[in-house]
Amino acid sequence: MRRLVQYDALAFGSGACALAAAVTLAEGGAKVAVFEKQPTIGGTSVNFRGTFAAESEMQRRKCISYSRDEAFRNIMEYSHWLANPRLVRAIVDESSKTIPWLQERGIVFTDVVTNIPGAPQTYHLVANSGEDVVKALSARAVEKGATIKTSTPVKEIIMEGGSIAGLIVTENGEEARVDARVVVVASGGYANNAEWIKKYTGLDLDVNLFPVGNEGKMGDGIRMAHDIGAASEGIHVIEMLRTGRDRPGTMTEIGFAVVQPDLWVNNRGIRFCDETVTFDDTSMGNASIKQDQGCGYTIFDTSIVRQLAERGIDKAMALDFPPGSRLLNLARELEEAPTTRPDEVYQADSIADLALLMHVDASTLQATVDDYNRYCDQGHDELFAKNPRYLRPIRGPRFYAVKTQTVFLGTMGGIKINEKMEVVDKKNRIVPGLYAGGFDAGGMYGDSYSIKGSTGLSSCFAMNSGRLAGKNALLYLGKKS
Ligand SMILES: Cc1cc2nc3c(=O)[nH]c(=O)nc-3n(C[C@H](O)[C@H](O)[C@H](O)COP(=O)(O)OP(=O)(O)OC[C@H]3O[C@@H](n4cnc5c(N)ncnc54)[C@H](O)[C@@H]3O)c2cc1C
């Protein structure tokens, strides 16, 4: 087998985690190579808009008092202490240092906010998107001497004498061996692997759960790490949301209306949650996936369409459409929907006719709407105790039902690591030279993505696990971190 030149350290993947590790290692004097399976770098990381930090300078300047201790406690309590507390502490503590670290490397942050009403402001907004982070970190890695190879999938992790010895990659269709004492596994999880999604979550990919922003994610890094003895942690955790059926990358005002906290029903016409879960993506995703096929409908009427145009939305849509953004095109989109979206947007002049179009039992849907309207009139949701502020009756004259689905942004576990991002085996012994982070590593969460009190934690974990893996790998290599 052909042998490529020898390196000190290799990054497996080229997302935020791998690149943060590569920059840290290269700046510390290590000879580094990054291998990416796809023709372009960045993976899912090109998508994120903001990242978590606690006690950052940006927060201090805005007088946001949310301490690392509070963030740590919130994440641990959210996980019912299933998360690895030392790992959570290490990531939270590093998070505020990572913001200036990124700024010094050319990444511009515009503000620090939250997209959950009443939650601490931890979401540090990147000027455009994670694409800026990928561009700046890859440029910095190359400037410091790193090699980045695209269309070069990793095939195997090599262990010799109980320690990491390098990788086998496929370059130009040919297998090649690359020697190095350090490998950082950051291949971005297994979101596109239907067999694993079924095995680890019980869900059916592209049937009741649809991936967004992930391509070719087959769990390569997780599988290869497991093959050489790494233990498993948190492999079942996924980051889900409930959305309309807009094509990925397009956002219509019908898609905005779907996530507003009006009446949500499942495909039997039965209400299934306090719709204000919409303000907490994780709760919204969990409530949605529990319904048959992970799907359902949002129901509204003419008067709600008018209110959305006049008073605006309650649930923000990304950062470009904050609460109060007015849906001035919604009425027109709904008028055109019978032609443009006949299979997902239904409308009728009575609930009975709407039920017919939705293929749900008319008396069940009528009872759901009647009960809901009663809760609205009395200002008390007897069933799910929704905040009365979000109780708007459904009385027509035109009634709408828009189909919803459960999507997910990535898988969030797999390889067990410790607080130094070192991979450990089933007896908690370190696998010397092997590090993991981002979507490939477990231990940051319990059974769901922690978002309340830690908005932006997913990309934070990717970048901070990458940086910490890099720092600890430098020590392992005998270089100064
Ligand atoms: C639409 C969307 C919006 C998001 N918004 C936010 C947000 O605002 N805030 C937030 O905190 N998080 C957000 N996230 C989550 C965030 O993007 C992830 O946490 C982060 O990108 C994970 O980074 P990573 O480095 O672990 O994986 P990735 O960025 O996916 O990188 C993994 C890379 O490894 C490559 N790879 C896979 N197999 C191999 C192989 N065999 N050989 C070589 N390379 C391989 C992949 O092709 C990929 O390029 C969002 C995600 C999505 C989809």
Coordinates of C-alpha atoms and ligand atoms in Angstrom, one line a residue:
M1 CA 0.0 0.0 0.0
R2 CA 1.2 3.5 -0.9
R3 CA 2.4 5.5 2.1
L4 CA 1.8 9.2 2.3
V5 CA 4.2 11.5 4.2
Q6 CA 4.2 11.2 7.9
Y7 CA 2.3 13.7 10.1
D8 CA 2.1 14.4 13.8
A9 CA -1.7 14.6 13.9
L10 CA -4.6 13.8 11.5
A11 CA -8.2 15.2 11.6
F12 CA -10.9 12.8 10.4
G13 CA -13.4 15.2 8.7
S14 CA -13.4 18.9 8.1
G15 CA -16.3 20.4 10.0
A16 CA -16.0 22.9 12.9
C17 CA -14.7 20.3 15.3
A18 CA -11.9 18.9 13.0
L19 CA -10.9 22.4 11.9
A20 CA -10.7 23.8 15.4
A21 CA -8.5 20.8 16.4
A22 CA -6.3 21.3 13.2
V23 CA -5.8 25.0 13.9
T24 CA -4.9 24.4 17.5
L25 CA -2.5 21.6 16.6
A26 CA -0.9 23.5 13.7
E27 CA -0.5 26.7 15.8
G28 CA 1.2 24.5 18.5
G29 CA 3.8 23.3 16.0
A30 CA 2.3 20.0 15.0
K31 CA 2.4 18.8 11.4
V32 CA -1.2 18.3 10.6
A33 CA -3.4 16.9 7.8
V34 CA -7.2 17.1 7.5
F35 CA -9.1 14.4 5.4
E36 CA -12.6 15.1 4.1
K37 CA -14.7 12.6 2.3
Q38 CA -16.8 15.1 0.3
P39 CA -15.5 17.3 -2.5
T40 CA -15.9 20.4 -0.3
I41 CA -15.0 21.1 3.3
G42 CA -17.2 22.1 6.2
G43 CA -19.9 19.4 6.5
T44 CA -22.9 20.4 8.5
S45 CA -20.9 23.2 10.1
V46 CA -21.6 25.5 7.2
N47 CA -25.2 25.8 8.5
F48 CA -25.0 27.1 12.1
R49 CA -25.9 30.7 12.9
G50 CA -24.9 31.1 16.5
T51 CA -22.9 29.4 19.2
F52 CA -23.2 29.0 23.0
A53 CA -20.8 30.6 25.5
A54 CA -21.1 31.6 29.1
E55 CA -19.3 34.6 30.7
S56 CA -18.0 35.9 27.3
E57 CA -16.8 39.4 27.0
M58 CA -19.7 40.0 24.6
Q59 CA -22.1 39.0 27.3
R60 CA -20.3 41.1 29.9
R61 CA -20.6 44.2 27.6
K62 CA -24.4 43.6 27.3
C63 CA -24.6 43.1 31.1
I64 CA -25.9 39.6 30.6
S65 CA -25.2 37.8 33.9
Y66 CA -25.3 34.1 33.2
S67 CA -22.4 32.4 34.9
R68 CA -20.6 29.2 33.9
D69 CA -21.8 27.6 37.1
E70 CA -25.4 28.3 36.2
A71 CA -24.9 27.0 32.6
F72 CA -23.2 23.9 34.0
R73 CA -26.0 23.2 36.4
N74 CA -28.7 23.8 33.8
I75 CA -27.1 21.4 31.3
M76 CA -26.7 18.8 34.0
E77 CA -30.2 19.1 35.3
Y78 CA -31.6 19.1 31.8
S79 CA -29.9 15.7 31.3
H80 CA -31.0 14.4 34.8
W81 CA -27.2 14.0 35.3
L82 CA -26.9 11.5 32.5
A83 CA -24.4 13.8 30.8
N84 CA -20.7 13.5 31.8
P85 CA -20.3 16.3 34.3
R86 CA -16.5 16.7 33.9
L87 CA -17.0 16.9 30.1
V88 CA -19.8 19.4 30.4
R89 CA -17.7 21.5 32.8
A90 CA -14.7 21.4 30.5
I91 CA -16.8 22.6 27.5
V92 CA -18.7 25.3 29.4
D93 CA -15.5 26.6 30.9
E94 CA -13.7 26.8 27.6
S95 CA -16.7 28.3 25.8
S96 CA -16.1 32.0 26.7
K97 CA -12.4 31.7 25.6
T98 CA -13.4 30.3 22.3
I99 CA -15.3 33.4 21.2
P100 CA -12.2 35.7 21.3
W101 CA -10.1 32.8 19.9
L102 CA -12.5 32.7 16.9
Q103 CA -12.5 36.5 16.6
E104 CA -8.7 36.6 16.6
R105 CA -8.8 34.2 13.7
G106 CA -11.1 36.5 11.6
I107 CA -14.6 35.4 12.6
V108 CA -17.1 38.2 13.2
F109 CA -19.8 38.0 15.8
T110 CA -22.7 40.5 15.6
D111 CA -24.6 40.0 18.8
V112 CA -25.5 37.7 21.7
V113 CA -29.2 36.8 22.0
T114 CA -31.6 33.9 22.7
N115 CA -34.3 32.5 20.5
I116 CA -36.2 31.1 23.5
P117 CA -38.4 33.6 25.3
G118 CA -37.1 34.1 28.8
A119 CA -34.0 31.9 28.4
P120 CA -30.5 33.2 29.1
Q121 CA -28.8 35.0 26.2
T122 CA -26.1 32.5 25.2
Y123 CA -26.4 32.5 21.4
H124 CA -23.4 34.3 19.9
L125 CA -24.3 35.2 16.4
V126 CA -21.8 34.6 13.6
A127 CA -22.0 37.4 11.0
N128 CA -23.2 35.1 8.2
S129 CA -23.1 31.4 9.1
G130 CA -20.8 28.6 10.1
E131 CA -19.5 28.8 6.5
D132 CA -17.5 31.9 7.7
V133 CA -16.1 29.7 10.6
V134 CA -15.1 27.0 8.2
K135 CA -13.5 29.4 5.7
A136 CA -11.5 31.3 8.4
L137 CA -10.4 28.2 10.3
S138 CA -9.4 26.3 7.2
A139 CA -7.4 29.3 5.9
R140 CA -5.7 29.6 9.3
A141 CA -4.8 25.9 9.4
V142 CA -3.3 26.1 5.9
E143 CA -1.4 29.3 6.9
K144 CA 0.1 27.4 9.8
G145 CA 1.2 24.6 7.5
A146 CA -1.7 22.1 7.6
T147 CA -2.6 20.1 4.6
I148 CA -6.4 19.8 3.8
K149 CA -7.4 17.0 1.4
T150 CA -11.0 16.8 0.0
S151 CA -12.5 13.7 -1.7
T152 CA -10.2 11.7 0.5
P153 CA -12.4 9.5 2.8
V154 CA -10.9 7.8 5.8
K155 CA -11.3 4.0 5.7
E156 CA -9.6 2.8 8.8
I157 CA -7.9 3.9 12.0
I158 CA -4.6 2.1 12.5
M159 CA -3.5 1.0 16.0
E160 CA -0.1 -0.5 16.6
G161 CA 1.3 -1.6 20.0
G162 CA -1.8 -0.3 21.8
S163 CA -1.5 3.3 20.4
I164 CA -2.7 5.2 17.4
A165 CA -0.4 4.9 14.4
G166 CA -2.3 6.7 11.7
L167 CA -5.1 6.3 9.1
I168 CA -5.9 4.5 5.9
V169 CA -7.5 6.8 3.4
T170 CA -8.7 6.5 -0.2
E171 CA -7.0 9.1 -2.4
N172 CA -7.7 9.2 -6.2
G173 CA -9.4 5.8 -5.9
E174 CA -6.3 4.2 -4.3
E175 CA -5.8 3.2 -0.6
A176 CA -2.9 4.9 1.1
R177 CA -1.5 4.7 4.6
V178 CA -0.8 8.0 6.6
D179 CA 1.3 7.7 9.7
A180 CA 0.6 9.9 12.7
R181 CA 0.6 9.5 16.5
V182 CA -2.7 11.5 16.9
V183 CA -6.1 11.1 15.2
V184 CA -9.0 13.4 16.0
V185 CA -12.3 11.8 14.9
A186 CA -14.9 14.3 13.9
S187 CA -16.8 12.8 11.0
G188 CA -20.2 14.4 11.9
G189 CA -22.3 11.4 13.1
Y190 CA -24.6 9.1 11.2
A191 CA -27.7 11.2 10.1
N192 CA -27.9 9.5 6.7
N193 CA -27.5 5.9 7.9
A194 CA -31.0 4.4 7.8
E195 CA -29.9 1.2 9.4
W196 CA -28.2 2.9 12.4
I197 CA -31.1 5.4 12.8
K198 CA -33.4 2.4 13.2
K199 CA -31.0 0.5 15.4
Y200 CA -30.2 3.3 17.8
T201 CA -33.4 5.4 17.8
G202 CA -36.1 3.0 16.6
L203 CA -37.1 5.6 13.9
D204 CA -37.4 5.2 10.2
L205 CA -35.2 7.6 8.1
D206 CA -37.1 9.5 5.4
V207 CA -40.4 7.9 6.6
N208 CA -41.0 9.6 10.0
L209 CA -37.7 11.4 10.4
F210 CA -36.0 13.6 7.8
P211 CA -32.4 14.8 7.9
V212 CA -31.6 18.4 7.2
G213 CA -28.1 19.8 6.4
N214 CA -26.3 16.4 6.6
E215 CA -24.9 14.5 3.6
G216 CA -23.2 11.2 3.4
K217 CA -23.1 10.9 7.2
M218 CA -22.8 7.2 7.7
G219 CA -21.2 7.1 11.1
D220 CA -17.7 6.3 9.6
G221 CA -15.7 7.8 12.5
I222 CA -17.9 6.2 15.2
R223 CA -17.7 2.7 13.5
M224 CA -14.0 2.9 13.0
A225 CA -13.4 4.0 16.6
H226 CA -15.7 1.3 17.9
D227 CA -13.8 -1.2 15.7
I228 CA -10.6 -0.5 17.6
G229 CA -12.2 -0.8 21.0
A230 CA -13.7 2.6 21.8
A231 CA -16.7 2.5 24.1
S232 CA -20.1 4.0 23.2
E233 CA -21.9 6.9 24.8
G234 CA -25.1 8.8 23.9
I235 CA -25.4 7.3 20.4
H236 CA -29.2 7.5 20.5
V237 CA -29.4 11.3 21.0
I238 CA -30.7 13.3 18.0
E239 CA -31.5 16.9 17.5
M240 CA -35.1 17.1 16.2
L241 CA -37.6 19.8 15.2
R242 CA -41.2 20.0 14.0
T243 CA -41.5 21.9 10.7
G244 CA -43.8 22.3 7.7
R245 CA -42.8 20.6 4.4
D246 CA -41.0 23.5 2.7
R247 CA -38.1 22.2 0.7
P248 CA -34.8 22.5 2.6
G249 CA -33.3 25.9 2.1
T250 CA -36.7 27.5 1.1
M251 CA -38.8 29.4 3.7
T252 CA -42.3 30.3 2.9
E253 CA -44.8 32.2 5.1
I254 CA -46.9 29.0 5.2
G255 CA -43.8 27.4 6.7
F256 CA -43.7 30.2 9.3
A257 CA -47.4 29.9 10.2
V258 CA -46.9 26.1 10.8
V259 CA -44.6 26.6 13.8
Q260 CA -46.7 29.3 15.5
P261 CA -48.3 28.2 18.8
D262 CA -51.8 27.8 17.4
L263 CA -53.7 24.5 17.4
W264 CA -51.5 21.4 16.6
V265 CA -53.1 18.0 16.0
N266 CA -51.8 14.6 15.0
N267 CA -53.0 12.7 12.0
R268 CA -56.0 11.5 13.9
G269 CA -57.1 15.0 14.6
I270 CA -56.2 14.9 18.3
R271 CA -54.3 17.7 20.0
F272 CA -51.0 16.4 21.5
C273 CA -49.1 19.1 23.3
D274 CA -49.0 22.6 24.7
E275 CA -48.1 24.3 21.4
T276 CA -45.7 26.8 23.2
V277 CA -43.2 23.9 23.0
T278 CA -42.5 25.6 19.7
F279 CA -40.2 28.0 21.7
D280 CA -38.0 25.1 22.7
D281 CA -36.9 23.1 19.6
T282 CA -36.0 20.0 21.6
S283 CA -39.4 19.7 23.3
M284 CA -41.1 20.5 20.0
G285 CA -39.2 17.8 18.2
N286 CA -39.8 15.2 20.9
A287 CA -43.6 16.0 21.0
S288 CA -43.7 15.7 17.2
I289 CA -41.8 12.4 16.8
K290 CA -44.1 10.7 19.3
Q291 CA -47.0 11.1 16.9
D292 CA -47.8 8.4 14.3
Q293 CA -45.3 8.8 11.4
G294 CA -43.8 11.9 13.2
C295 CA -46.3 14.0 11.4
G296 CA -49.5 16.0 12.0
Y297 CA -51.1 19.4 11.2
T298 CA -51.2 23.0 12.3
I299 CA -54.8 24.3 12.2
F300 CA -55.6 28.0 11.9
D301 CA -58.3 30.3 10.4
T302 CA -58.9 33.6 8.6
S303 CA -58.6 35.6 11.7
I304 CA -55.2 34.1 12.6
V305 CA -54.0 34.8 9.1
R306 CA -55.0 38.4 9.6
Q307 CA -53.3 38.6 13.0
L308 CA -50.1 37.2 11.6
A309 CA -50.2 39.9 9.0
E310 CA -51.0 42.7 11.4
R311 CA -49.3 41.8 14.7
G312 CA -46.7 39.4 13.3
I313 CA -45.3 36.1 14.5
D314 CA -44.6 34.9 18.1
K315 CA -42.1 32.2 17.2
A316 CA -39.1 33.6 15.4
M317 CA -38.1 32.0 12.1
A318 CA -34.3 31.9 12.1
L319 CA -32.7 35.2 13.0
D320 CA -33.9 37.1 10.0
F321 CA -37.5 37.0 11.2
P322 CA -37.7 37.9 14.9
P323 CA -41.0 37.8 16.9
G324 CA -43.3 40.5 15.5
S325 CA -42.2 39.9 11.8
R326 CA -45.4 40.4 9.8
L327 CA -46.6 37.7 7.4
L328 CA -47.8 39.9 4.6
N329 CA -47.7 37.1 1.9
L330 CA -49.4 34.4 3.9
A331 CA -52.9 35.1 2.5
R332 CA -51.7 35.1 -1.0
E333 CA -49.6 31.9 -0.5
L334 CA -52.7 30.2 1.0
E335 CA -54.8 31.3 -2.0
E336 CA -52.3 29.7 -4.4
A337 CA -51.8 26.6 -2.2
P338 CA -54.4 24.4 -4.0
T339 CA -52.3 24.6 -7.1
T340 CA -48.8 25.0 -5.6
R341 CA -49.0 22.7 -2.5
P342 CA -52.2 20.5 -3.0
D343 CA -50.8 17.6 -0.9
E344 CA -49.8 19.5 2.2
V345 CA -52.0 22.6 2.6
Y346 CA -55.8 22.1 3.0
Q347 CA -58.5 24.6 3.3
A348 CA -62.3 24.5 3.7
D349 CA -65.3 26.5 4.9
S350 CA -66.1 24.1 7.7
I351 CA -64.2 21.8 10.1
A352 CA -66.1 18.8 8.7
D353 CA -64.9 19.6 5.2
L354 CA -61.4 20.2 6.4
A355 CA -61.4 16.8 8.1
L356 CA -62.4 15.2 4.9
L357 CA -59.4 16.7 3.1
M358 CA -57.1 15.7 5.9
H359 CA -58.5 12.1 6.0
V360 CA -59.3 12.4 9.7
D361 CA -62.5 11.6 11.5
A362 CA -64.7 14.7 11.3
S363 CA -66.3 14.3 14.7
T364 CA -62.9 13.9 16.4
L365 CA -61.5 17.0 14.7
Q366 CA -64.7 19.0 15.5
A367 CA -64.4 17.9 19.2
T368 CA -60.8 18.9 19.3
V369 CA -61.6 22.4 17.8
D370 CA -64.6 22.8 20.1
D371 CA -62.6 22.0 23.2
Y372 CA -59.7 24.3 22.1
N373 CA -62.1 27.2 21.4
R374 CA -63.6 26.7 24.9
Y375 CA -60.2 26.9 26.4
C376 CA -59.6 30.1 24.4
D377 CA -62.9 31.7 25.6
Q378 CA -62.3 30.9 29.2
G379 CA -58.6 31.8 29.1
H380 CA -57.6 28.5 30.6
D381 CA -56.3 25.5 28.7
E382 CA -57.7 22.6 30.8
L383 CA -55.8 20.0 28.9
F384 CA -52.2 21.2 28.5
A385 CA -52.2 24.5 30.5
K386 CA -50.9 26.6 27.6
N387 CA -50.1 30.2 28.5
P388 CA -53.5 32.0 27.8
R389 CA -51.5 34.6 25.8
Y390 CA -51.2 32.1 23.0
L391 CA -54.9 30.9 23.0
R392 CA -56.5 32.1 19.8
P393 CA -59.8 30.5 18.8
I394 CA -60.4 28.8 15.4
R395 CA -63.8 30.1 14.1
G396 CA -63.3 30.6 10.3
P397 CA -64.9 31.6 8.1
R398 CA -62.0 29.8 6.3
F399 CA -60.2 27.0 8.0
Y400 CA -56.7 25.8 7.2
A401 CA -54.7 22.7 8.0
V402 CA -51.0 22.5 7.0
K403 CA -49.1 19.2 7.2
T404 CA -46.0 18.9 9.5
Q405 CA -43.1 16.5 9.8
T406 CA -40.3 15.8 12.2
V407 CA -36.8 16.7 10.9
F408 CA -33.4 16.5 12.5
L409 CA -30.2 18.4 12.3
G410 CA -27.8 15.7 13.3
T411 CA -27.0 12.8 15.6
M412 CA -25.3 13.8 18.8
G413 CA -23.3 10.9 20.2
G414 CA -21.4 7.7 19.6
I415 CA -17.9 7.6 20.9
K416 CA -17.2 7.8 24.6
I417 CA -14.7 10.5 25.6
N418 CA -13.4 12.0 28.8
E419 CA -13.0 15.7 29.7
K420 CA -9.8 15.8 27.7
M421 CA -11.6 14.6 24.6
E422 CA -9.5 11.4 24.8
V423 CA -11.4 8.4 23.6
V424 CA -11.9 5.7 26.2
D425 CA -12.5 1.9 25.9
K426 CA -15.2 -0.1 27.7
K427 CA -13.0 -0.2 30.9
N428 CA -12.6 3.6 30.7
R429 CA -8.9 3.2 29.7
I430 CA -7.7 5.9 27.4
V431 CA -6.9 4.9 23.8
P432 CA -3.5 6.6 23.4
G433 CA -3.5 9.2 20.6
L434 CA -7.2 9.0 19.8
Y435 CA -9.5 12.0 20.4
A436 CA -13.1 12.7 19.3
G437 CA -15.6 15.5 19.3
G438 CA -18.6 17.2 17.8
F439 CA -21.4 15.0 16.4
D440 CA -19.3 11.9 16.8
A441 CA -18.8 12.1 20.5
G442 CA -21.2 11.4 23.4
G443 CA -21.5 12.7 26.9
M444 CA -22.8 16.2 26.5
Y445 CA -26.4 15.3 26.8
G446 CA -28.9 13.0 28.5
D447 CA -31.5 11.7 26.1
S448 CA -32.2 15.0 24.4
Y449 CA -30.3 17.9 23.0
S450 CA -30.0 20.5 25.8
I451 CA -31.2 23.8 24.5
K452 CA -32.9 25.8 27.3
G453 CA -30.2 27.7 29.0
S454 CA -27.7 26.7 26.5
T455 CA -28.8 27.8 23.0
G456 CA -26.1 27.1 20.5
L457 CA -24.6 24.2 22.5
S458 CA -24.2 21.9 19.5
S459 CA -21.8 24.0 17.6
C460 CA -20.2 25.1 20.9
F461 CA -19.5 21.4 21.6
A462 CA -18.1 20.9 18.1
M463 CA -15.7 23.8 18.3
N464 CA -14.7 23.5 21.9
S465 CA -14.2 19.7 21.8
G466 CA -12.0 20.3 18.7
R467 CA -9.9 23.0 20.5
L468 CA -9.6 20.9 23.7
A469 CA -8.7 17.8 21.7
G470 CA -6.0 19.8 19.9
K471 CA -4.6 21.2 23.2
N472 CA -4.5 17.8 24.9
A473 CA -3.1 16.2 21.8
L474 CA -0.2 18.7 21.8
L475 CA 0.7 17.7 25.3
Y476 CA 0.5 14.0 24.3
L477 CA 2.9 14.8 21.4
G478 CA 5.2 16.6 23.8
K479 CA 4.6 20.0 22.3
K480 CA 3.5 23.0 24.3
S481 CA -0.3 23.6 24.1
Ligands
LIG1 C1 -29.6 23.5 9.4 C2 -28.8 23.5 10.6 C3 -28.7 24.6 11.4 C4 -27.9 24.5 12.6 N1 -27.8 25.6 13.4 C5 -27.1 25.5 14.5 C6 -26.9 26.7 15.3 O1 -27.4 27.8 15.0 N2 -26.2 26.6 16.5 C7 -25.6 25.4 16.9 O2 -25.0 25.4 17.9 N3 -25.7 24.3 16.1 C8 -26.4 24.3 14.9 N4 -26.5 23.2 14.1 C9 -25.6 22.1 14.5 C10 -24.2 22.3 14.1 O3 -24.1 22.6 12.7 C11 -23.3 21.0 14.4 O4 -23.3 20.9 15.8 C12 -21.9 21.0 13.9 O5 -21.8 21.4 12.6 C13 -21.2 19.7 14.1 O6 -19.9 19.8 13.6 P1 -19.0 18.5 13.4 O7 -17.6 19.1 13.1 O8 -19.1 17.6 14.5 O9 -19.6 17.8 12.1 P2 -19.6 18.3 10.5 O10 -19.6 19.8 10.4 O11 -20.7 17.6 9.9 O12 -18.3 17.7 9.9 C14 -18.0 16.4 9.7 C15 -17.3 16.2 8.4 O13 -16.8 14.8 8.4 C16 -16.9 14.4 7.0 N5 -16.8 12.9 7.0 C17 -17.7 12.0 7.2 N6 -17.2 10.7 7.0 C18 -15.9 10.9 6.6 C19 -14.9 10.0 6.2 N7 -15.0 8.7 6.2 N8 -13.6 10.5 5.9 C20 -13.4 11.9 5.9 N9 -14.4 12.8 6.2 C21 -15.6 12.3 6.6 C22 -18.2 14.9 6.6 O14 -18.4 14.9 5.2 C23 -18.2 16.3 7.2 O15 -17.6 17.2 6.3 C24 -27.2 23.3 12.9 C25 -27.3 22.2 12.1 C26 -28.1 22.3 10.9 C27 -28.2 21.1 10.0

